[in-house]
Coordinates of C-alpha atoms and ligand atoms in Angstrom, one line a residue:
M544 CA 0.0 0.0 0.0
A545 CA 1.4 3.3 -1.1
L546 CA 0.7 6.9 -0.1
I547 CA 0.3 9.0 -3.2
V548 CA -0.3 12.6 -3.7
Q549 CA -2.2 13.3 -7.0
K550 CA -2.4 16.8 -8.4
F551 CA -4.9 17.6 -11.1
G552 CA -4.6 20.9 -13.1
G553 CA -7.2 23.3 -14.3
T554 CA -8.1 21.5 -17.6
S555 CA -8.5 18.2 -15.7
V556 CA -11.1 19.8 -13.5
G557 CA -12.4 22.2 -16.1
T558 CA -16.0 20.9 -16.1
V559 CA -18.2 18.9 -13.8
E560 CA -17.9 15.9 -16.2
R561 CA -14.2 16.0 -15.9
I562 CA -14.3 16.2 -12.1
E563 CA -16.5 13.1 -12.2
Q564 CA -13.8 11.4 -14.4
V565 CA -11.1 12.4 -11.9
A566 CA -13.3 10.9 -9.1
E567 CA -13.4 7.7 -11.1
K568 CA -9.7 7.6 -11.4
V569 CA -9.1 8.4 -7.7
K570 CA -11.6 5.7 -6.8
K571 CA -9.6 3.1 -8.8
F572 CA -6.4 3.9 -6.9
R573 CA -8.3 3.8 -3.6
E574 CA -9.7 0.3 -4.5
R575 CA -6.1 -0.9 -5.0
G576 CA -5.5 0.0 -1.4
D577 CA -3.5 3.2 -1.8
D578 CA -3.8 6.2 0.5
I579 CA -4.6 9.2 -1.6
V580 CA -4.3 12.9 -1.1
V581 CA -5.6 14.9 -4.1
V582 CA -4.6 18.5 -4.8
V583 CA -6.6 20.4 -7.4
S584 CA -6.3 23.7 -9.3
A585 CA -9.2 25.9 -10.1
M586 CA -11.3 25.2 -13.2
S587 CA -9.3 26.3 -16.2
G588 CA -9.8 30.0 -16.9
E589 CA -11.3 30.6 -13.5
T590 CA -8.2 32.3 -11.9
N591 CA -7.9 34.6 -14.9
R592 CA -11.6 35.4 -14.7
L593 CA -11.2 36.3 -11.0
I594 CA -8.2 38.5 -11.7
E595 CA -10.1 40.3 -14.4
L596 CA -12.9 41.0 -12.0
A597 CA -10.5 42.5 -9.6
K598 CA -9.0 44.7 -12.3
Q599 CA -12.4 46.2 -13.0
I600 CA -12.1 47.9 -9.6
G601 CA -8.5 49.1 -10.2
D602 CA -5.5 48.3 -12.2
Q603 CA -3.4 47.2 -9.3
P604 CA -5.6 45.1 -6.9
V605 CA -4.6 45.2 -3.3
P606 CA -2.5 42.0 -3.0
R607 CA -4.1 40.8 0.2
E608 CA -7.7 41.1 -1.1
L609 CA -6.7 39.6 -4.5
D610 CA -5.6 36.5 -2.5
V611 CA -8.9 36.3 -0.7
M612 CA -10.6 36.3 -4.1
V613 CA -8.4 34.1 -6.3
S614 CA -8.2 31.4 -3.6
T615 CA -11.9 30.8 -4.1
G616 CA -11.3 29.1 -7.5
E617 CA -9.7 26.1 -5.8
Q618 CA -12.3 26.1 -3.0
V619 CA -15.0 25.3 -5.6
T620 CA -13.1 22.4 -7.2
I621 CA -12.1 20.7 -3.9
A622 CA -15.8 20.7 -2.8
L623 CA -17.0 19.4 -6.2
L624 CA -14.4 16.6 -6.2
A625 CA -15.2 15.6 -2.6
M626 CA -18.9 15.4 -3.5
A627 CA -18.1 13.3 -6.6
L628 CA -16.1 10.9 -4.6
I629 CA -18.7 10.6 -1.8
K630 CA -21.4 10.0 -4.5
R631 CA -19.3 7.0 -5.6
G632 CA -19.1 5.6 -2.1
V633 CA -15.5 6.8 -1.5
P634 CA -15.2 8.6 1.8
A635 CA -13.6 11.9 1.2
I636 CA -13.2 15.3 2.8
S637 CA -12.0 18.7 1.3
Y638 CA -9.8 21.3 3.0
T639 CA -8.6 24.8 2.0
G640 CA -5.0 25.6 2.6
N641 CA -6.0 27.4 5.8
Q642 CA -7.9 24.4 7.1
V643 CA -4.9 22.1 6.6
R644 CA -2.7 24.8 7.8
I645 CA -0.3 25.3 5.0
L646 CA 1.7 28.0 6.6
T647 CA 3.3 30.5 4.3
D648 CA 5.2 33.8 4.6
S649 CA 3.1 37.0 4.1
A650 CA 4.2 37.7 0.5
H651 CA 0.8 38.0 -1.0
N652 CA 0.4 36.7 -4.6
K653 CA 3.8 35.0 -4.4
A654 CA 4.0 33.4 -1.0
R655 CA 6.4 30.6 0.0
I656 CA 5.4 27.6 2.0
L657 CA 7.1 27.5 5.4
Q658 CA 5.5 24.6 7.1
I659 CA 2.7 22.1 6.7
D660 CA 0.7 20.6 9.5
D661 CA 0.1 17.0 8.5
H662 CA -1.9 16.1 11.6
K663 CA -5.4 16.3 10.1
L664 CA -4.4 14.7 6.9
R665 CA -2.9 11.7 8.6
T666 CA -5.9 11.2 10.8
D667 CA -8.2 11.3 7.8
L668 CA -6.1 8.9 5.9
K669 CA -6.0 6.5 8.8
E670 CA -9.8 6.6 8.9
G671 CA -9.9 5.7 5.3
R672 CA -10.8 9.0 3.7
V673 CA -9.4 10.5 0.5
V674 CA -8.3 14.0 1.4
V675 CA -8.8 16.7 -1.2
V676 CA -6.7 19.8 -0.7
A677 CA -6.9 23.2 -2.5
G678 CA -3.8 23.9 -4.4
F679 CA -2.1 27.3 -4.8
Q680 CA -3.1 28.7 -1.4
G681 CA -2.0 28.9 2.2
V682 CA -2.3 31.1 5.3
D683 CA 0.3 33.3 7.0
E684 CA 1.0 33.5 10.7
H685 CA -1.7 36.2 11.1
G686 CA -4.4 34.1 9.5
N687 CA -4.3 36.0 6.1
I688 CA -5.1 33.9 3.1
T689 CA -2.1 33.8 0.7
T690 CA -1.5 32.4 -2.7
L691 CA 1.7 30.9 -4.2
G692 CA 2.0 32.5 -7.6
R693 CA 0.5 31.4 -10.9
G694 CA 0.7 27.7 -11.5
G695 CA 1.3 27.2 -7.7
S696 CA -0.8 24.1 -7.3
D697 CA 2.1 22.0 -8.5
T698 CA 4.1 23.4 -5.6
T699 CA 1.3 22.5 -3.2
G700 CA 1.3 19.0 -4.5
V701 CA 5.0 18.5 -4.1
A702 CA 5.0 20.2 -0.7
L703 CA 2.3 18.0 0.7
A704 CA 4.1 14.9 -0.7
A705 CA 7.3 16.1 1.0
A706 CA 5.5 16.7 4.3
L707 CA 3.7 13.3 4.2
K708 CA 6.8 11.5 2.9
A709 CA 4.6 10.2 0.1
D710 CA 5.8 7.4 -2.1
E711 CA 5.1 9.5 -5.2
C712 CA 3.7 12.8 -6.3
Q713 CA 1.7 12.4 -9.5
I714 CA 1.1 15.5 -11.6
Y715 CA -1.9 14.9 -13.9
T716 CA -2.0 17.2 -16.9
D717 CA -3.0 17.4 -20.6
V718 CA 0.2 15.7 -21.9
D719 CA 1.3 12.2 -21.2
G720 CA 4.8 13.0 -20.0
V721 CA 8.0 14.9 -20.6
Y722 CA 9.2 14.7 -24.1
T723 CA 12.7 14.8 -25.6
T724 CA 11.6 18.0 -27.3
D725 CA 8.4 19.7 -28.3
P726 CA 6.4 17.2 -30.4
R727 CA 4.9 20.0 -32.4
V728 CA 8.4 20.8 -33.8
V729 CA 9.8 17.3 -34.0
A730 CA 7.3 14.6 -34.9
K731 CA 9.7 12.0 -33.8
A732 CA 10.0 13.4 -30.2
Q733 CA 9.7 10.6 -27.6
R734 CA 8.2 10.5 -24.2
L735 CA 11.0 10.0 -21.6
D736 CA 10.5 7.2 -19.1
K737 CA 12.8 9.0 -16.7
I738 CA 14.6 12.3 -16.3
T739 CA 16.6 13.7 -13.4
F740 CA 15.5 16.7 -11.4
E741 CA 18.5 18.7 -12.6
E742 CA 17.7 17.9 -16.3
M743 CA 14.0 18.8 -15.7
L744 CA 15.0 22.1 -14.2
E745 CA 17.2 23.0 -17.1
M746 CA 14.4 21.9 -19.6
A747 CA 11.8 23.9 -17.6
S748 CA 13.9 27.0 -17.4
L749 CA 14.8 26.7 -21.1
G750 CA 11.2 26.7 -22.2
S751 CA 9.6 23.3 -21.6
K752 CA 6.4 24.2 -19.8
V753 CA 5.2 20.9 -18.4
L754 CA 5.9 21.7 -14.8
Q755 CA 6.2 24.8 -12.7
I756 CA 10.0 25.4 -12.1
R757 CA 9.5 26.0 -8.4
A758 CA 7.7 22.7 -7.9
V759 CA 10.7 20.8 -9.6
E760 CA 13.1 22.7 -7.3
F761 CA 11.1 21.8 -4.3
A762 CA 10.8 18.1 -5.3
G763 CA 14.6 17.9 -5.9
K764 CA 15.4 19.5 -2.6
Y765 CA 13.2 17.1 -0.6
N766 CA 13.8 14.2 -3.0
V767 CA 10.1 13.6 -3.8
P768 CA 9.7 11.3 -6.7
L769 CA 7.6 13.2 -9.2
R770 CA 5.6 11.7 -12.1
V771 CA 4.0 13.6 -15.0
L772 CA 1.0 11.7 -16.4
H773 CA -2.0 12.4 -18.7
S774 CA -5.2 12.9 -16.7
F775 CA -7.4 10.8 -19.0
Q776 CA -5.2 8.5 -20.9
E777 CA -3.5 5.4 -19.5
G778 CA 0.3 5.3 -19.5
P779 CA 3.3 5.3 -17.3
G780 CA 4.1 9.0 -17.8
T781 CA 7.6 10.4 -17.0
L782 CA 9.3 9.8 -13.6
I783 CA 11.5 12.6 -12.4
T784 CA 14.0 11.4 -9.8
I785 CA 17.4 12.0 -8.3
D786 CA 18.5 8.6 -9.6
E787 CA 21.3 9.1 -12.2
E788 CA 22.4 5.5 -12.1
E789 CA 19.8 4.0 -14.3
T790 CA 19.4 7.0 -16.6
M791 CA 23.1 6.5 -17.5
E792 CA 22.0 3.7 -19.8
Q793 CA 20.0 6.2 -21.8
P794 CA 21.4 8.5 -24.5
I795 CA 23.9 11.2 -23.3
I796 CA 21.4 13.9 -24.1
S797 CA 18.0 13.6 -22.6
G798 CA 16.3 16.5 -24.3
I799 CA 16.5 19.5 -26.5
A800 CA 14.9 22.8 -25.3
F801 CA 14.5 26.0 -27.2
N802 CA 12.9 29.4 -27.0
R803 CA 12.3 32.5 -29.0
D804 CA 12.0 34.7 -25.9
E805 CA 15.4 36.4 -26.1
A806 CA 17.0 39.3 -27.9
K807 CA 20.6 40.1 -28.4
L808 CA 22.4 43.4 -27.9
T809 CA 26.0 44.2 -28.8
I810 CA 28.1 47.3 -27.8
R811 CA 31.0 47.7 -30.2
G812 CA 34.3 49.2 -29.7
V813 CA 34.4 49.6 -25.9
P814 CA 37.8 50.4 -24.3
D815 CA 39.5 47.1 -23.1
V816 CA 40.1 48.2 -19.5
P817 CA 39.2 46.8 -16.1
G818 CA 35.7 47.5 -15.0
V819 CA 34.1 47.7 -18.4
A820 CA 31.8 44.6 -18.0
F821 CA 30.6 46.1 -14.8
K822 CA 30.0 49.5 -16.4
I823 CA 28.0 47.8 -19.2
L824 CA 25.9 45.4 -17.1
G825 CA 25.6 47.4 -13.9
P826 CA 23.0 49.8 -15.3
I827 CA 21.2 46.9 -17.0
S828 CA 20.8 45.2 -13.7
A829 CA 20.0 48.5 -11.9
A830 CA 17.1 48.7 -14.5
N831 CA 16.0 45.3 -13.2
I832 CA 16.7 43.6 -16.5
E833 CA 17.9 40.0 -16.4
V834 CA 20.8 39.1 -18.6
D835 CA 21.2 35.5 -19.9
M836 CA 24.1 34.8 -22.2
I837 CA 27.2 37.0 -22.3
V838 CA 30.1 37.0 -24.7
Q839 CA 33.1 39.3 -24.7
N840 CA 35.5 39.2 -27.6
I841 CA 39.3 39.2 -27.4
A842 CA 40.4 42.8 -27.6
H843 CA 41.7 44.2 -30.9
D844 CA 43.2 47.8 -31.1
N845 CA 42.6 48.1 -27.4
T846 CA 38.8 47.9 -27.8
T847 CA 36.4 45.0 -27.6
D848 CA 32.9 44.0 -28.5
F849 CA 30.5 42.9 -25.8
T850 CA 27.3 41.0 -26.5
F851 CA 24.5 39.7 -24.2
T852 CA 20.9 38.5 -24.4
V853 CA 17.9 39.7 -22.5
H854 CA 14.2 38.7 -22.6
R855 CA 12.5 40.2 -25.6
N856 CA 10.1 42.1 -23.4
D857 CA 13.1 44.0 -22.0
Y858 CA 14.8 44.6 -25.3
Q859 CA 13.8 48.2 -25.8
S860 CA 14.6 49.3 -22.3
A861 CA 17.9 47.5 -22.4
Q862 CA 18.7 49.2 -25.7
Q863 CA 18.1 52.6 -24.2
V864 CA 20.2 51.9 -21.1
L865 CA 23.0 50.6 -23.4
E866 CA 22.9 53.7 -25.7
N867 CA 23.6 55.8 -22.6
T868 CA 26.4 53.6 -21.5
S869 CA 27.8 53.7 -25.0
R870 CA 28.0 57.5 -25.0
E871 CA 29.6 57.5 -21.5
L872 CA 32.2 55.0 -22.5
G873 CA 32.9 56.5 -25.9
A874 CA 32.0 53.2 -27.6
R875 CA 31.6 52.9 -31.3
E876 CA 28.0 51.7 -31.6
V877 CA 25.1 49.7 -30.2
V878 CA 23.5 47.0 -32.4
G879 CA 20.6 44.7 -31.5
D880 CA 18.8 41.7 -33.0
T881 CA 15.5 40.3 -31.9
N882 CA 15.4 37.6 -34.6
I883 CA 17.3 35.1 -32.6
A884 CA 16.5 31.8 -30.9
K885 CA 18.2 29.8 -28.3
V886 CA 18.6 26.0 -28.6
S887 CA 20.0 23.9 -25.8
I888 CA 20.9 20.3 -25.4
V889 CA 20.5 18.9 -21.9
G890 CA 21.7 15.7 -20.3
V891 CA 23.5 14.5 -17.2
G892 CA 25.4 12.1 -19.5
M893 CA 27.6 15.1 -20.5
R894 CA 29.4 14.8 -17.2
S895 CA 30.9 11.5 -18.2
H896 CA 31.3 12.0 -22.0
A897 CA 33.7 14.3 -23.8
G898 CA 33.0 15.9 -27.2
V899 CA 29.3 16.5 -26.7
A900 CA 29.5 20.2 -27.6
S901 CA 31.5 19.5 -30.7
Q902 CA 29.0 16.9 -31.8
M903 CA 26.3 19.6 -31.4
F904 CA 28.4 22.1 -33.5
E905 CA 29.0 19.5 -36.1
A906 CA 25.3 18.8 -36.5
L907 CA 24.6 22.5 -36.9
A908 CA 27.4 23.0 -39.3
K909 CA 26.1 20.2 -41.5
E910 CA 22.9 22.2 -41.9
N911 CA 24.8 25.4 -42.5
I912 CA 23.4 27.1 -39.4
N913 CA 25.6 29.8 -38.0
I914 CA 26.2 29.9 -34.3
Q915 CA 26.2 33.4 -32.8
M916 CA 26.8 32.7 -29.2
I917 CA 27.6 29.7 -27.0
S918 CA 27.2 29.0 -23.3
T919 CA 27.7 25.9 -21.3
S920 CA 27.0 24.4 -17.9
E921 CA 27.8 21.0 -16.5
I922 CA 24.8 19.4 -18.1
K923 CA 23.8 21.8 -20.9
V924 CA 25.1 23.5 -24.0
S925 CA 23.2 26.4 -25.4
V926 CA 23.6 28.2 -28.7
V927 CA 22.0 31.3 -30.1
I928 CA 21.2 31.1 -33.8
E929 CA 19.1 33.0 -36.3
E930 CA 15.4 32.5 -35.5
K931 CA 14.4 31.2 -38.9
Y932 CA 16.7 28.2 -38.5
L933 CA 15.2 27.2 -35.1
E934 CA 13.1 24.2 -36.2
L935 CA 15.7 22.9 -38.5
A936 CA 18.3 23.1 -35.7
V937 CA 16.1 21.3 -33.2
R938 CA 15.3 18.5 -35.7
A939 CA 19.0 18.1 -36.7
L940 CA 20.1 17.8 -33.1
H941 CA 17.3 15.5 -32.2
T942 CA 18.6 13.1 -34.9
A943 CA 22.3 13.6 -34.2
F944 CA 21.8 12.7 -30.5
D945 CA 19.8 9.6 -31.3
L946 CA 16.6 10.9 -29.8
D947 CA 14.3 10.1 -32.8
A948 CA 11.6 7.6 -32.0
P949 CA 12.0 4.3 -33.9
A950 CA 9.8 4.3 -37.0
R951 CA 6.5 2.6 -36.3
Q952 CA 5.1 0.0 -38.7
G953 CA 3.4 1.8 -41.6
D954 CA 5.6 4.9 -41.2
Ligands
LIG2147 N1 -5.3 28.3 -10.3 C1 -3.9 28.8 -10.2 C2 -3.5 29.4 -11.5 O1 -4.2 29.3 -12.5 C3 -3.0 27.8 -9.7 C4 -2.8 26.6 -10.6 O2 -3.5 26.4 -11.5 O3 -1.8 25.9 -10.4 O4 -2.4 29.9 -11.6
LIG2148 MG1 -2.9 26.0 -13.9

C-alpha cells in the first residue's frame, strides 16, 4: 500500500464531467488500497476570470484582497471533487490551505510555504478518507489567506508529498509525460520514461512548460519522486527522480529545449580596460533587467565588443540603457537583434562524456546554421542562432543525438 499525492490541473477539473472522471480515477487507486491525497487547481480559466474582475475595480488590486478572491477558485473544485467521490461511495473530505494549515510567509500573490501541519491529513487517511486539498493557497501566521503565484498548485502537491513523505507525487495534466523536445516541432519526439530533477529544471527554465519550475526545485530539494501523467489516458508518464544510475544507460542527451524569448544586444568598440563589463551590465541590472548569455571578444586595437541577451520584453529598455552607456564609454555603436532563438541540449550524461559540444556544433554545421553565441554548464550546451533556423536546428540535433523515435510500422 502506497501513499500517493495526486495533483490535477485546471483543464483536468475544467467541467463537472471532468471532475467526475477524476473521481473515477481516484476511486480506482483507492480500490487498489493506496492512500490518496488529491490536490486540485481551479477550473481552467477561473483564476484569470477572477483576476479580471478585480482589475475592474482598479489596475493594481490590493494584494491581500486579491488572494482572498483568487483562492476561491480552488475552494470550488475541492468541494466538487469531494462530492463526486462521496457519491461513488468513496469517503472523502476537502480542505482549504488554511484548514490544513499550509503555513506560508506573508508575501501575497507569491507566498512561500514555510510549514505544513500533517496532523489532520494523517488522521483522515488513517480513517480511510481521501483528502482533497486546495492547491495554490496557504495562510500566513496572522491568518491571512495567501497564494503561491500562478501555477502554484504543482508546488502545493509537491510540498504535501514532502510533508507526508509520500511514495510519489503524481502530476496529472494534458500531456502524457515529458518529451525529448516539443512534439509540435519534431514529430519523432519521444516520451521519456525517466529524467533527473536537474535535467528537468534545465528543460523547464529553457522553455519546456510541463511543470512549474518551483515545484521541480522543491521536489529535488526534498527528493520527492515526481511523475507527470495524462489525466485521462492510461500510461506510465515520466518519472522525475534523483537517480542518475539508471538513466546513465540512456542517451547522453535527454532533451532539446528551445525558446524564442530572447533578444541580443552588442556594444561595439568599448575600451578594453578593467571594470568595463561592470560599467555595461551594472546599469542593466539596476534597471531590473535580467541578462542571460554573455560574450566578450578578445580585444583588438585596445577595444572590444561585448554581447549579451535579455528577454524580448526587456529589449527596448535594455537598448536605451546601453545607448547611454555607449555614450559615456565612448564606444563605437550599439546594435541589436530580436530575430534570434536559443537552442539547448540537456543531459547528465555530459558529465561523463567528452565531445558533446563539438557533436552539437557538427550537426549545426552540416545544416549550414551559423552559431552566434555559445554558453555551457555542466549538463547543458546552449547556442544562439538566427530564429528562422530554429526548427531545422532542433530537428537536426534530435537526430544527431539519437533521440528520434523508432519508425513505427506503416511509417
Ligand atoms: N489556479 C492557479 C492558476 O491558475 C494555480 C494553478 O493552476 O496551479 O495559476
Ligand atoms: Mg494551472
